[in-house]
Tab-separated table of C-alpha atoms in Angstrom:
chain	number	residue	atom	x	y	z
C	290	UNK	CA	3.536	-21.087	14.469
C	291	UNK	CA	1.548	-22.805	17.256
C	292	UNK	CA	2.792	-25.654	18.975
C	293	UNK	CA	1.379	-28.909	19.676
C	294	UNK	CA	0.580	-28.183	23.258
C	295	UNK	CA	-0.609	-24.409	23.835
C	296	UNK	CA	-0.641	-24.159	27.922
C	297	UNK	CA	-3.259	-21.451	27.846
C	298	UNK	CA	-5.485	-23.644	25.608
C	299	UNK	CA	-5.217	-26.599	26.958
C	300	UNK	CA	-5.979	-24.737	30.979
C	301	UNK	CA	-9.378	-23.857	29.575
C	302	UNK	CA	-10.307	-27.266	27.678
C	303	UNK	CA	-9.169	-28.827	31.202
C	304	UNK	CA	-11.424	-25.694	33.125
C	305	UNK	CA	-14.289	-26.338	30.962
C	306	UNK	CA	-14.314	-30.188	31.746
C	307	UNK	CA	-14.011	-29.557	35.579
C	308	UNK	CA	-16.508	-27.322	35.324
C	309	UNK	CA	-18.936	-30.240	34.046
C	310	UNK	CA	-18.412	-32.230	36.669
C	311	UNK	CA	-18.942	-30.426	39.403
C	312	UNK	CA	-22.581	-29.013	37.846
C	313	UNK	CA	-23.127	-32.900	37.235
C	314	UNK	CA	-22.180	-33.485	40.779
C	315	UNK	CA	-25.154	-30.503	41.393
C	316	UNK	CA	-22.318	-28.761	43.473
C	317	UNK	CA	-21.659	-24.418	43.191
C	318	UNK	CA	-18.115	-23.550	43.551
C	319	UNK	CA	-18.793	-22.555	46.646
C	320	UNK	CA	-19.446	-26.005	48.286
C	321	UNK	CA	-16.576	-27.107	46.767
C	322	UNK	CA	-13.976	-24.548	47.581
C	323	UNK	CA	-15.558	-25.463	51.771
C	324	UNK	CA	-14.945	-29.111	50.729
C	325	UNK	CA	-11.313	-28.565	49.813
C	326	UNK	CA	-10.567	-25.784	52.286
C	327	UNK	CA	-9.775	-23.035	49.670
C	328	UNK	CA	-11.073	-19.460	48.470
C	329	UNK	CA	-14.274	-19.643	46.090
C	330	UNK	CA	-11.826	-17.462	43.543
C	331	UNK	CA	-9.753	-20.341	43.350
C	332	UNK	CA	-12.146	-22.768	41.732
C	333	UNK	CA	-13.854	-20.313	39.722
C	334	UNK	CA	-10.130	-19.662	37.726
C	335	UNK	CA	-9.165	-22.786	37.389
C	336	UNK	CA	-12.446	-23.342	35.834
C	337	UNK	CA	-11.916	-20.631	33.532
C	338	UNK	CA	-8.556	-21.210	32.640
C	339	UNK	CA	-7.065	-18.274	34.509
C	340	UNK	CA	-4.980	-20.020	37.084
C	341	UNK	CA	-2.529	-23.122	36.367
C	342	UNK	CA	-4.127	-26.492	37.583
C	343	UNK	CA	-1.721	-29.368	38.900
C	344	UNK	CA	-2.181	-32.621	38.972
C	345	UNK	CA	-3.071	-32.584	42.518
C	346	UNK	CA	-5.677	-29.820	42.081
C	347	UNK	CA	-7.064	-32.840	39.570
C	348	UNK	CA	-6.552	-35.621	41.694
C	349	UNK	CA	-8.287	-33.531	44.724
C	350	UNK	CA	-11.602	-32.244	42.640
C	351	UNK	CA	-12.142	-35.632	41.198
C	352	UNK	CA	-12.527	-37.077	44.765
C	353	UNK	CA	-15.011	-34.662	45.304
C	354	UNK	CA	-16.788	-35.045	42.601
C	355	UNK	CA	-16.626	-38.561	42.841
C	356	UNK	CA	-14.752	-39.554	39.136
C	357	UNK	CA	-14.495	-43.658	39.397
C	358	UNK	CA	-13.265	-44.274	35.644
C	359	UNK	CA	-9.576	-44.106	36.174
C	360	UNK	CA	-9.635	-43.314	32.547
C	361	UNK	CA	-11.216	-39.998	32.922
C	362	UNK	CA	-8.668	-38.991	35.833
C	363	UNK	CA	-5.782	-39.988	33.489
C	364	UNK	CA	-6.648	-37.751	30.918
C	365	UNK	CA	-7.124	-35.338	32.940
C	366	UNK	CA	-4.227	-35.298	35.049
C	367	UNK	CA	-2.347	-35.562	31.256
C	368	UNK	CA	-4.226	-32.548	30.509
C	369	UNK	CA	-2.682	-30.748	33.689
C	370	UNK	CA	0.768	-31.819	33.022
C	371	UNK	CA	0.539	-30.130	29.743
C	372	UNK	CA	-0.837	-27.088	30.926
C	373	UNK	CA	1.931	-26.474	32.987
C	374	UNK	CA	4.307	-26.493	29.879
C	375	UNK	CA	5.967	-22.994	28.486
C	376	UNK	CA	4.408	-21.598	24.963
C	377	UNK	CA	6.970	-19.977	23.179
C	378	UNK	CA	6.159	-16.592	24.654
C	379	UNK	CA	7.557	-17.508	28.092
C	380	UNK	CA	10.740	-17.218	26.694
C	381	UNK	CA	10.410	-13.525	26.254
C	382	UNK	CA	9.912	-13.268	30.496
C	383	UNK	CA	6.667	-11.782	32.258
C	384	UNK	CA	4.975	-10.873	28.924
C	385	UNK	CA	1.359	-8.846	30.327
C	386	UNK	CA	-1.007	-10.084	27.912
C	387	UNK	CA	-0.080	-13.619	27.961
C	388	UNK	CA	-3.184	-15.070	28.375
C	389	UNK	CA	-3.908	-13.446	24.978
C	390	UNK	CA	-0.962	-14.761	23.080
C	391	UNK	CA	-2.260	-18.351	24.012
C	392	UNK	CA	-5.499	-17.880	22.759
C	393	UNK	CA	-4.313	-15.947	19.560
C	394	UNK	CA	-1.545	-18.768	18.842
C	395	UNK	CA	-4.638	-21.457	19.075
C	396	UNK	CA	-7.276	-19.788	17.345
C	397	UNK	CA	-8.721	-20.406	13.982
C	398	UNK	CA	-10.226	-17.034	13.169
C	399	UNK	CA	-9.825	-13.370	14.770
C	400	UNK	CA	-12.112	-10.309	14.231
C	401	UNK	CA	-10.904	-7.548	15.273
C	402	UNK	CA	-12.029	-3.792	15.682
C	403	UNK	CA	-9.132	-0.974	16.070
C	404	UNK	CA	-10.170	2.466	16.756
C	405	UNK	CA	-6.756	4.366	17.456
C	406	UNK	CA	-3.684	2.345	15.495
C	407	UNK	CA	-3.543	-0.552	12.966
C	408	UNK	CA	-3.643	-3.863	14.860
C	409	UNK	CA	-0.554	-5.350	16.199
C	410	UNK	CA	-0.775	-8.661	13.500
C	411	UNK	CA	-0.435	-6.366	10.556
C	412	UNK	CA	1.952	-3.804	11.775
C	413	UNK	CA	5.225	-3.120	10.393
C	414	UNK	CA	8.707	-3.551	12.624
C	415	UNK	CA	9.258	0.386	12.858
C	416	UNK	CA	5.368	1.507	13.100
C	417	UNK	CA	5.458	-0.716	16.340
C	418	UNK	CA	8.423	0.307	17.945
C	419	UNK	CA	6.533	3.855	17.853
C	420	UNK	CA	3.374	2.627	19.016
C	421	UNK	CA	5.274	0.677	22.016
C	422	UNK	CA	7.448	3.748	22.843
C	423	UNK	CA	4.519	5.737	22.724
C	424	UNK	CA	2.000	3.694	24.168
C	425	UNK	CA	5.000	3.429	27.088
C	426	UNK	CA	6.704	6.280	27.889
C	427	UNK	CA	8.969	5.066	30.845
C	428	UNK	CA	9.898	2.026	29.579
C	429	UNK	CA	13.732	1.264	28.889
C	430	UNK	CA	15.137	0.462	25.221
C	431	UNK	CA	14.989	-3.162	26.294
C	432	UNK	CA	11.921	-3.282	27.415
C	433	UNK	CA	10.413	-2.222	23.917
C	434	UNK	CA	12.907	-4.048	22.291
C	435	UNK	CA	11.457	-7.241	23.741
C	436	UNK	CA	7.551	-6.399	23.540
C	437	UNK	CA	8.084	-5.842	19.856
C	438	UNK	CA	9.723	-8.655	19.229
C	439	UNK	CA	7.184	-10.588	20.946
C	440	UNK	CA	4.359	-8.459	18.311
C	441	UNK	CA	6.586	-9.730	15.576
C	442	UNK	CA	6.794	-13.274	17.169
C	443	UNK	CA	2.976	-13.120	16.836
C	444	UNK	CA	2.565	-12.337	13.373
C	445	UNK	CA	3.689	-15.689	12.522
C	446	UNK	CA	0.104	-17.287	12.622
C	447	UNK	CA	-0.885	-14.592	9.734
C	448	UNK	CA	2.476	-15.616	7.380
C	449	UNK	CA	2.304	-19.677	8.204
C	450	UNK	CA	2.173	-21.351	4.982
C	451	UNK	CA	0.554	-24.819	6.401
C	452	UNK	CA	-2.326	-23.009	8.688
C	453	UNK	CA	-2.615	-19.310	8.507
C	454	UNK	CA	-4.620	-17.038	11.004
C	455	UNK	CA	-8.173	-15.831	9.337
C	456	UNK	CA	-7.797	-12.163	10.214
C	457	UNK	CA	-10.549	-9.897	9.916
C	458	UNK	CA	-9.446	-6.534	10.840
C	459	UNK	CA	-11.647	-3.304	10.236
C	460	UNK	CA	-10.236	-0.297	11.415
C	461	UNK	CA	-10.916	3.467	11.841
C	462	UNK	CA	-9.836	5.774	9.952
C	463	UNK	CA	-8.297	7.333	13.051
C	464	UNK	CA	-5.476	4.953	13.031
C	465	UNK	CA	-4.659	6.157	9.516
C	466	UNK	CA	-4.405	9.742	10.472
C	467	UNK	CA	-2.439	9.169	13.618
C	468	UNK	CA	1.411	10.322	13.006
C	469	UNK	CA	2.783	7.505	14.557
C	470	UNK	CA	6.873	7.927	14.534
C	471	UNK	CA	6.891	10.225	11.662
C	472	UNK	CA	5.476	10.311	7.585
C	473	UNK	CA	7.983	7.601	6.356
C	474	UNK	CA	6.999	5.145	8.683
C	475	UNK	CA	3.198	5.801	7.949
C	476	UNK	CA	3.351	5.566	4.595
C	477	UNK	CA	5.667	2.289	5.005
C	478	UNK	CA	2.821	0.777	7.344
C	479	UNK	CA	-0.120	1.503	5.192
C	480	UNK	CA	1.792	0.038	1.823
C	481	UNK	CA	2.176	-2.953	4.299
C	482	UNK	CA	-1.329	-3.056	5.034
C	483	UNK	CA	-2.464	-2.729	1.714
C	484	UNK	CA	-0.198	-5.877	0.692
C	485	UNK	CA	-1.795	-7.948	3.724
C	486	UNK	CA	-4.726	-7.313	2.536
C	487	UNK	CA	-4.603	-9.033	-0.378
C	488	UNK	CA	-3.924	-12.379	1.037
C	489	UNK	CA	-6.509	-14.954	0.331
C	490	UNK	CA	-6.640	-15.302	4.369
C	491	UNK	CA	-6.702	-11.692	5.496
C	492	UNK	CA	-9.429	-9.137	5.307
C	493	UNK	CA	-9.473	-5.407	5.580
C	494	UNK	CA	-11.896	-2.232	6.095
C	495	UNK	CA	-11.555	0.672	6.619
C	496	UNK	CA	-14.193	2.742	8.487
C	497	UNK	CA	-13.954	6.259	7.463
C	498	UNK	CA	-15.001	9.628	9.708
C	499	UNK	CA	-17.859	10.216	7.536
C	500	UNK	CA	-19.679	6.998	8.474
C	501	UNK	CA	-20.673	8.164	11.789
C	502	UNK	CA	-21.213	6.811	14.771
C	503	UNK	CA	-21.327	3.042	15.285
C	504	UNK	CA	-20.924	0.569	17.721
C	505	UNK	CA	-16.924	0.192	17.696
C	506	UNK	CA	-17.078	4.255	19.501
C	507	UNK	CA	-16.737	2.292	22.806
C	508	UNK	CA	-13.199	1.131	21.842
C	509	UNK	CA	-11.068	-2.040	20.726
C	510	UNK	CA	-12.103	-5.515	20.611
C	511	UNK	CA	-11.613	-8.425	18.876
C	512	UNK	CA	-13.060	-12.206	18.882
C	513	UNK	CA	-11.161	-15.035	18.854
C	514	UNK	CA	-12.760	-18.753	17.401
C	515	UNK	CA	-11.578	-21.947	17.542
C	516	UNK	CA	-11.456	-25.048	14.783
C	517	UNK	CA	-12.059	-27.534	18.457
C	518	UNK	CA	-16.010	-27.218	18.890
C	519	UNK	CA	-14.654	-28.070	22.619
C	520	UNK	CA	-13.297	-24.711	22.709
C	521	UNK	CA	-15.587	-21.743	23.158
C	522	UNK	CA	-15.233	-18.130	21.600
C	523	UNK	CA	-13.740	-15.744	23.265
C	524	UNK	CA	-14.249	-12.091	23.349
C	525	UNK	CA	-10.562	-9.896	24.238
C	526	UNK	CA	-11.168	-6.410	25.980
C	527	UNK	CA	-7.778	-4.800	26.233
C	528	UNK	CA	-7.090	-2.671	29.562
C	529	UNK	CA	-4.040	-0.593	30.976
C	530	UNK	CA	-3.506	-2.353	33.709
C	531	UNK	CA	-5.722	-5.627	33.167
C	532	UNK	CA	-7.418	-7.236	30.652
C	533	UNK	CA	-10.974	-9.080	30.169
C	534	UNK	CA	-12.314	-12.026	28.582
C	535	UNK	CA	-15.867	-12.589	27.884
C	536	UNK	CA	-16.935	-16.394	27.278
C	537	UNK	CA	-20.610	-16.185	27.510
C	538	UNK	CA	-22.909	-16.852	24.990
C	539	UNK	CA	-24.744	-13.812	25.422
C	540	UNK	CA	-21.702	-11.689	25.471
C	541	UNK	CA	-20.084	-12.909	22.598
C	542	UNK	CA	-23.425	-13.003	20.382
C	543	UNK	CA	-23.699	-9.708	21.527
C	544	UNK	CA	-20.316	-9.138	20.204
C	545	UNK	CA	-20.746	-10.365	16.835
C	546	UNK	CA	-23.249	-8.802	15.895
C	547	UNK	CA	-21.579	-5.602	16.601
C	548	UNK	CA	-18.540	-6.323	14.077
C	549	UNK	CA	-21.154	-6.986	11.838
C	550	UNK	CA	-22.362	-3.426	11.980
C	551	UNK	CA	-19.102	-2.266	11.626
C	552	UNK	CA	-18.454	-4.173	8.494
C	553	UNK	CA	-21.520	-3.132	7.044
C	554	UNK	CA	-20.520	0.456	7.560
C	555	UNK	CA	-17.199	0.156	6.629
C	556	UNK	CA	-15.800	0.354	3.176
C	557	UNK	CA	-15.486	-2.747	1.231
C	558	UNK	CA	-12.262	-4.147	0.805
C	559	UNK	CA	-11.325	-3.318	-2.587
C	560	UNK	CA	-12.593	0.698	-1.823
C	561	UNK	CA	-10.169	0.471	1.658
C	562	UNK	CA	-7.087	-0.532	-0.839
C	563	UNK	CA	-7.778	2.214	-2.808
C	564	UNK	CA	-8.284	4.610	0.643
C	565	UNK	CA	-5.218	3.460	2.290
C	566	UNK	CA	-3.329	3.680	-0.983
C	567	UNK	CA	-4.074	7.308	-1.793
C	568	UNK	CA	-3.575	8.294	2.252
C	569	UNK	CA	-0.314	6.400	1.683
C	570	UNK	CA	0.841	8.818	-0.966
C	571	UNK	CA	-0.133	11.893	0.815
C	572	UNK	CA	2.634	10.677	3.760
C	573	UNK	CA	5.034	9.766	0.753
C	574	UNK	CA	4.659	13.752	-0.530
């Protein structure tokens, strides 16, 4: 379950507010990176979150910008201290994606489009020790050991009792064909998947081969929403060796609209029970 402080979250609330003042101060990142004797790239990620702000960082732009209410600087020097704080996933060590984690433990709401496997939130213990292993060829025992127990460690927003995850996951059919570790562990994944997706909070559908092409063919995505109006959607790309986030208006609208093609192509839910159900049985013969 999220904590009362996410880091990552509370980075881009204090980014975002930064970001205000120096556009009410009419200053470009630029003038303010010569004004503090720093790189450009500097401001621009701690304005988007990306980079960890201290205090002094806060102190340093608000002289800049000229912030007089000591209240304002308060807060947001408190809102520094806090991002500096460890979410739970820090415990795990250098974890690659996260940035992600942060935003996933936070949000309110995820969409998400799978083309090749069944996402990570739904996925049973031994379906993603395959896909890890797989996915990662040279990594040790341990090192899969600990990324899935982080996956696992994530599934808690989708099981808490008090404030579950709305998950809207439509997948290809691909990831349904895919052998991943052997027949046992595919059949045991898609019963799973069919039980998920009967809770009240969790949607699922299926996009099968014979729908043809549509807008997901470019790859994975997934959006991420948040129950703070302060906080602004995010759009997760997933890479290989880095990751991107798209905050734009424009580029989530853009986005959104193409789940919504998907999930007027796919299969309703009740027909992807049935579909995942009888693929199910043809692993379990």
């Amino acid at each position: 379950m999220a904590s009362s402080v996410n880091p990552t979250v509370r980075r881009r609330r204090l980014g975002s507010e930064l970001r205000k003042l120096r556009e009410q101060k009419g200053m470009t990142a630029e003038e303010v990176a010569a004004r503090l004797l720093v790189s450009q790239s500097k401001i621009s990620r701690l304005e988007n979150g990306r980079r960890s702000i201290s205090q002094r960082d806060v102190r340093d732009l608000c002289g800049v910008y000229g912030v007089e209410d000591h209240r304002i600087v308060d807060s947001l020097m408190q809102m520094a201290k806090e991002s500096r704080q460890q979410g739970w996933w820090h415990a795990f060590g250098d974890v690659p994606y996260s940035v992600y984690i942060g935003l996933e433990t936070d949000a309110a709401s995820l969409r998400v489009y799978e083309s090749q496997i069944v996402p990570g939130l739904l996925q049973t213990k031994n379906y993603a020790e395959a896909v890890i292993a797989g996915n990662l060829p040279e990594a040790t025992p341990e090192q899969v050991e600990k990324r899935v127990h982080v996956r696992l460690r994530r599934q808690d927003r989708v099981n808490d009792p008090d404030s579950p995850l709305r998950l809207w996951a439509v997948i290809d059919e691909a990831a349904l064909r895919r052998i991943v570790g052997n027949h046992e562990i595919m059949r045991e994944q898609l019963e799973h998947l069919v039980h998920l997706s009967t809770l009240p909070h969790v949607t699922v559908q299926l996009l099968p081969f014979d729908s043809g092409a549509h807008p997901g063919l470019s790859g994975q995505f997934a959006i991420l929403e948040f129950s703070d109006a302060t906080d602004a959607s995010v759009v997760y790309l997933e890479g290989v060796t880095s990751d991107l986030y798209l905050e734009k208006d424009t580029d989530v609208h853009t986005y959104s609209v193409m789940y919504e093609h998907l999930r007027a192509q796919a299969l309703s839910a009740e027909q992807t029970r049935q579909f995942i159900s009888d693929v199910a049985e043809e692993y379990a013969g």
